[in-house]
CSV table of C-alpha atoms in Angstrom, one decimal:
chain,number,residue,atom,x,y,z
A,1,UNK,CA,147.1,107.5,-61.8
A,2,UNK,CA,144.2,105.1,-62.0
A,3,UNK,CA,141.6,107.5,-60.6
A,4,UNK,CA,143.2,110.2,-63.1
A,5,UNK,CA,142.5,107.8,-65.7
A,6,UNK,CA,139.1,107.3,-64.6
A,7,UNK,CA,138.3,110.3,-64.5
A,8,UNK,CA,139.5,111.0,-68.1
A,9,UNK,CA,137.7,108.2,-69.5
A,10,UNK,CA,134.7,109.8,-67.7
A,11,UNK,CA,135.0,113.3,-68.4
A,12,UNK,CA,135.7,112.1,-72.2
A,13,UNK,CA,132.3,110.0,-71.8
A,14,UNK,CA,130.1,113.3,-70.9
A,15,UNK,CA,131.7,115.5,-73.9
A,16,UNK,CA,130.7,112.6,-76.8
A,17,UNK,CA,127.4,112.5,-75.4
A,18,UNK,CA,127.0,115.9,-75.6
A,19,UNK,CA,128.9,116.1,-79.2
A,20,UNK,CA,126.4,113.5,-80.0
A,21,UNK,CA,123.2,115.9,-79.1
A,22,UNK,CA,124.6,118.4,-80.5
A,23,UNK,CA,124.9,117.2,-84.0
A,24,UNK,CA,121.6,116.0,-83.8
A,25,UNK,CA,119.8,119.0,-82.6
A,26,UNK,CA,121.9,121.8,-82.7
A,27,UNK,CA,123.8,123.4,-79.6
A,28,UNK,CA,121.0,126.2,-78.2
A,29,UNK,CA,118.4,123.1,-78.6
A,30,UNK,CA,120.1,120.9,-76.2
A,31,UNK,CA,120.0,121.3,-72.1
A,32,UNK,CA,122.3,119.9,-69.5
A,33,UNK,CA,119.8,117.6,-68.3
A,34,UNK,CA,119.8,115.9,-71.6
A,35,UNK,CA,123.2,115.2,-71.6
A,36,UNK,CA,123.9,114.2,-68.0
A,37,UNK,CA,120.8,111.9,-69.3
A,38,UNK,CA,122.6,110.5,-72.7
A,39,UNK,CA,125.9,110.1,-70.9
A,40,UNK,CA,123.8,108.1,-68.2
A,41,UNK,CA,125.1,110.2,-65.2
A,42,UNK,CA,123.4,112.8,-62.6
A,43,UNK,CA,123.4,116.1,-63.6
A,44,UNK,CA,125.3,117.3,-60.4
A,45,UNK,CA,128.2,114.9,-61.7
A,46,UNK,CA,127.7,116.7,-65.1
A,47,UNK,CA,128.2,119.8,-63.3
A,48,UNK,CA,130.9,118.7,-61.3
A,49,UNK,CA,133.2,118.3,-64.4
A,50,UNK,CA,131.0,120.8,-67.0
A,51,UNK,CA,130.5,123.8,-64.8
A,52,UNK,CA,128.4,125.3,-67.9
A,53,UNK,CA,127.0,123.8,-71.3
A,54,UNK,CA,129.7,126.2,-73.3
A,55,UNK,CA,132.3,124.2,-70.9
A,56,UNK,CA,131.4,121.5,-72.9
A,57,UNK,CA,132.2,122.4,-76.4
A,58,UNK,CA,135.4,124.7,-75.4
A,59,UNK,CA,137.2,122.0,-73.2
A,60,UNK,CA,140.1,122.8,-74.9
A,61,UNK,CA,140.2,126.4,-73.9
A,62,UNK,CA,142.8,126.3,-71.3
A,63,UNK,CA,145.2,124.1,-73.2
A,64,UNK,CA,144.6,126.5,-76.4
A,65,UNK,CA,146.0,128.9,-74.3
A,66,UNK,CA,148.9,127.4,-72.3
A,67,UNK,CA,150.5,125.7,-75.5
A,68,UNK,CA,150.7,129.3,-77.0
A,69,UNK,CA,152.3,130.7,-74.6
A,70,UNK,CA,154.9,127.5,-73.9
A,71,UNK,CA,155.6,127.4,-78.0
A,72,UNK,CA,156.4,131.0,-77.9
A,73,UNK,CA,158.5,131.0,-74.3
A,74,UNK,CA,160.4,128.1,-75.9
A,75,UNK,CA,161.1,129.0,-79.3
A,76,UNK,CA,164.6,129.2,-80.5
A,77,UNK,CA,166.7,132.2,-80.1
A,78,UNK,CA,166.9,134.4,-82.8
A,79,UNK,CA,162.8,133.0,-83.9
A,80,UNK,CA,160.1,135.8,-83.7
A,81,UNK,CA,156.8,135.9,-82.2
A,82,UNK,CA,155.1,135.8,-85.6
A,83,UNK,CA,156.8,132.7,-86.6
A,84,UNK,CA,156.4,130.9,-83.2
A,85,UNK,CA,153.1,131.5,-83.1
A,86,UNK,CA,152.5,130.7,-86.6
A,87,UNK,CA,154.0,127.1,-85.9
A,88,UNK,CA,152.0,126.8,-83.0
A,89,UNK,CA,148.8,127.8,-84.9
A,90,UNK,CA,149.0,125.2,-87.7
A,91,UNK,CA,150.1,122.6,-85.3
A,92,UNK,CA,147.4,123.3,-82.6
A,93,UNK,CA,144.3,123.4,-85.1
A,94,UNK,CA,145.6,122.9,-88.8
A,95,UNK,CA,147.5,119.1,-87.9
A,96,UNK,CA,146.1,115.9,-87.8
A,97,UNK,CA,143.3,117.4,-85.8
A,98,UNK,CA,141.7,119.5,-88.3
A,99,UNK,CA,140.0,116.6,-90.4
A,100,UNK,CA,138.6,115.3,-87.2
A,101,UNK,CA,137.2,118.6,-86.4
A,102,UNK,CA,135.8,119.2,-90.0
A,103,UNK,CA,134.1,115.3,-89.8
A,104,UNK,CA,132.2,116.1,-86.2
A,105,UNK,CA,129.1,118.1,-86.4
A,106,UNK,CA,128.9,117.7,-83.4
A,107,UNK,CA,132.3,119.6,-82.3
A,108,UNK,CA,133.1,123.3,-81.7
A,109,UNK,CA,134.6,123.6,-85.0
A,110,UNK,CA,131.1,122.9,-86.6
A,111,UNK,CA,128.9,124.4,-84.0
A,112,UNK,CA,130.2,127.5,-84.0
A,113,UNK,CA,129.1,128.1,-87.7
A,114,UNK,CA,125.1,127.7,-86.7
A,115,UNK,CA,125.1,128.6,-83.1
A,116,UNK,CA,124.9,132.6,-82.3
A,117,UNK,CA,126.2,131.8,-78.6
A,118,UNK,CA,129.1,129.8,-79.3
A,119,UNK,CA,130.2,131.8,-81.8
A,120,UNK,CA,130.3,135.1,-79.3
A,121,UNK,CA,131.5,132.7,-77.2
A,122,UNK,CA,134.8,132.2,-79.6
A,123,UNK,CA,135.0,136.0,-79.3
A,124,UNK,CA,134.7,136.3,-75.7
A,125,UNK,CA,137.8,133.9,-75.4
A,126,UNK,CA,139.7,135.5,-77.9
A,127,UNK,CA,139.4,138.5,-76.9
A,128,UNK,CA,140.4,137.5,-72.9
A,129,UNK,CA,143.8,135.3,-74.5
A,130,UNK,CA,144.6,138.6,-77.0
A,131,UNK,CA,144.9,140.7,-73.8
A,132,UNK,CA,147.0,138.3,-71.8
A,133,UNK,CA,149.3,137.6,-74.8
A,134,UNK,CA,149.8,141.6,-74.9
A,135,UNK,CA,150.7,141.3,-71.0
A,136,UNK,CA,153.1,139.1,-72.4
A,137,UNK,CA,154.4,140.5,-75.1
A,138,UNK,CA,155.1,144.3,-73.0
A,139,UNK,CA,156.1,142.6,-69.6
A,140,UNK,CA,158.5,139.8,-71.0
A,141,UNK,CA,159.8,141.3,-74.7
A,142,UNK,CA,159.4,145.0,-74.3
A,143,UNK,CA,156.5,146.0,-76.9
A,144,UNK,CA,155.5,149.3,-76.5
A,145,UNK,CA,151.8,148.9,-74.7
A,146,UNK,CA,150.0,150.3,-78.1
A,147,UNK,CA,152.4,147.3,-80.4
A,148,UNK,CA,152.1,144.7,-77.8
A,149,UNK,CA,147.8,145.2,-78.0
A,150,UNK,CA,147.5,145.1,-81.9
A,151,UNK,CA,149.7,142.7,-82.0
A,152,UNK,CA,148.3,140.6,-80.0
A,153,UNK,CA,144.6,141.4,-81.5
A,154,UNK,CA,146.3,140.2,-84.8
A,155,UNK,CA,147.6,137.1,-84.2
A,156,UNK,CA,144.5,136.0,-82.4
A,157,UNK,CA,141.8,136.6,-84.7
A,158,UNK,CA,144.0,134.4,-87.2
A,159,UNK,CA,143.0,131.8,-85.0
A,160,UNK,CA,139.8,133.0,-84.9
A,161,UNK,CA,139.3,133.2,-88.7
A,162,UNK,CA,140.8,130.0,-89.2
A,163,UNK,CA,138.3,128.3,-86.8
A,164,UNK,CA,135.5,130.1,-88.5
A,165,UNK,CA,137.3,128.6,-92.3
A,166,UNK,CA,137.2,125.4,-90.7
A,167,UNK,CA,133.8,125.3,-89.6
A,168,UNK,CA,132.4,126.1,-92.5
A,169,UNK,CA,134.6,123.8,-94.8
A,170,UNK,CA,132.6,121.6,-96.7
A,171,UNK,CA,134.8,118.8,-96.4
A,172,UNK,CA,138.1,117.6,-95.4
A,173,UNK,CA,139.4,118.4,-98.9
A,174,UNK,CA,139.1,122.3,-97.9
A,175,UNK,CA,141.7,122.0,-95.2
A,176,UNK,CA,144.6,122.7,-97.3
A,177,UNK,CA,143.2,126.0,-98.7
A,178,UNK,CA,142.1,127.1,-95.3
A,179,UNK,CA,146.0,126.4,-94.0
A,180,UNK,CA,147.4,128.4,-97.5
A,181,UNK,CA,145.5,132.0,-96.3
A,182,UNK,CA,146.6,130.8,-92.6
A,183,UNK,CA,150.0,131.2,-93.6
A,184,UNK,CA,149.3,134.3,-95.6
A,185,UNK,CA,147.7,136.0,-92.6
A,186,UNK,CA,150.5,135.2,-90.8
A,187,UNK,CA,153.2,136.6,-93.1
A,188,UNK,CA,151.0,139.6,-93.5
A,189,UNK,CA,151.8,140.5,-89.8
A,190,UNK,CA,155.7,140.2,-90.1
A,191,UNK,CA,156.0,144.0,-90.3
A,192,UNK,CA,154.4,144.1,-86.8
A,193,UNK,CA,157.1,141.7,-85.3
A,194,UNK,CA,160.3,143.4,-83.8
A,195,UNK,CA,163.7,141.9,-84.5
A,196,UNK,CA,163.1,138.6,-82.6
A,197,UNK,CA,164.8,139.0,-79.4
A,198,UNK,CA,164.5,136.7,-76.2
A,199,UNK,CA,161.9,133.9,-75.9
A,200,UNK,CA,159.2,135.2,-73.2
A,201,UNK,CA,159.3,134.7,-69.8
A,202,UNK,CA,156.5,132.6,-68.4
């Protein structure tokens, strides 16, 4: 558990560095060498735990992805997709996080609004978690393949507009009128939802 920790604590080390960079000179402007540098380690051992610099700002990727899919395989009986996911959503990025996010320039959230790469970056991981989620939704809850894919494109570019709200919020105040047309999106695509039927399988 110690070395776990260690590694945490360093792996938490390299991102701030990194965060810290790029608040100060923009994301495209800053090179791997300059953080391994700033977090005052070699740049193999930045490697080692950043395989790329967009590794750096999307570190939350994977768990963005496996929290979706665990809220909406263990959602209630008789709860549908939309509202699961809608849950998920606000808790995941709209929660205590989201002033955080807004107050760090350095961040995704922020970065995303004046870097061209990260931003088809965002797309890029949408667009691979929309097309598992429609595995999902045909394999495990039997959408039709055509439902299961817009569906699936729906729910995900919530998250995507709501990241793209967030990073251009001009202050924390903003957060509660980016999580009001959130929740509208997300009624918006009730008519999509079937009758809410068994939580997926994982």
């Amino acid at each position: 558990m110690l070395r776990e920790e260690k590694k945490a604590r360093a792996r938490a080390a390299m991102a701030d560095a990194a965060a810290g960079l790029f608040a100060e000179h923009g994301y495209d402007n800053v090179a791997m060498t300059q953080v391994a540098r700033a977090a005052g380690v070699s740049e193999q051992t930045l490697y080692n735990y950043f395989p790329t610099k967009e590794s750096l700002v999307f570190d939350l990727a994977e768990t963005f992805e496996e929290t979706m899919l665990s809220t909406l395989a263990a959602r209630a009986p008789g709860t549908g997709v939309v509202d699961a996911y809608g849950h998920w959503l606000e808790t995941f990025l709209l929660g205590p996080d989201a002033r955080r996010a807004v107050e760090t320039p350095g961040g995704m959230v922020r970065q995303i609004a004046v870097s061209n790469t990260l931003h088809r970056a965002l797309l890029d991981l949408a667009h691979r978690v929309a097309t598992g989620l429609a595995g999902r939704l045909e394999e495990a809850e039997g959408y039709p393949p055509a439902n299961a894919t817009a569906l699936a494109d729906a729910l995900v570019a919530v998250f995507v507009r709501t990241v793209e709200s967030l990073s251009t919020a001009p202050a924390p105040r903003a957060i509660p009128a980016v999580r009001r047309r959130t929740r509208a999106a997300i009624e918006a695509l009730r008519p999509l939802q079937r009758d809410p039927g068994p939580p997926l399988r994982r």
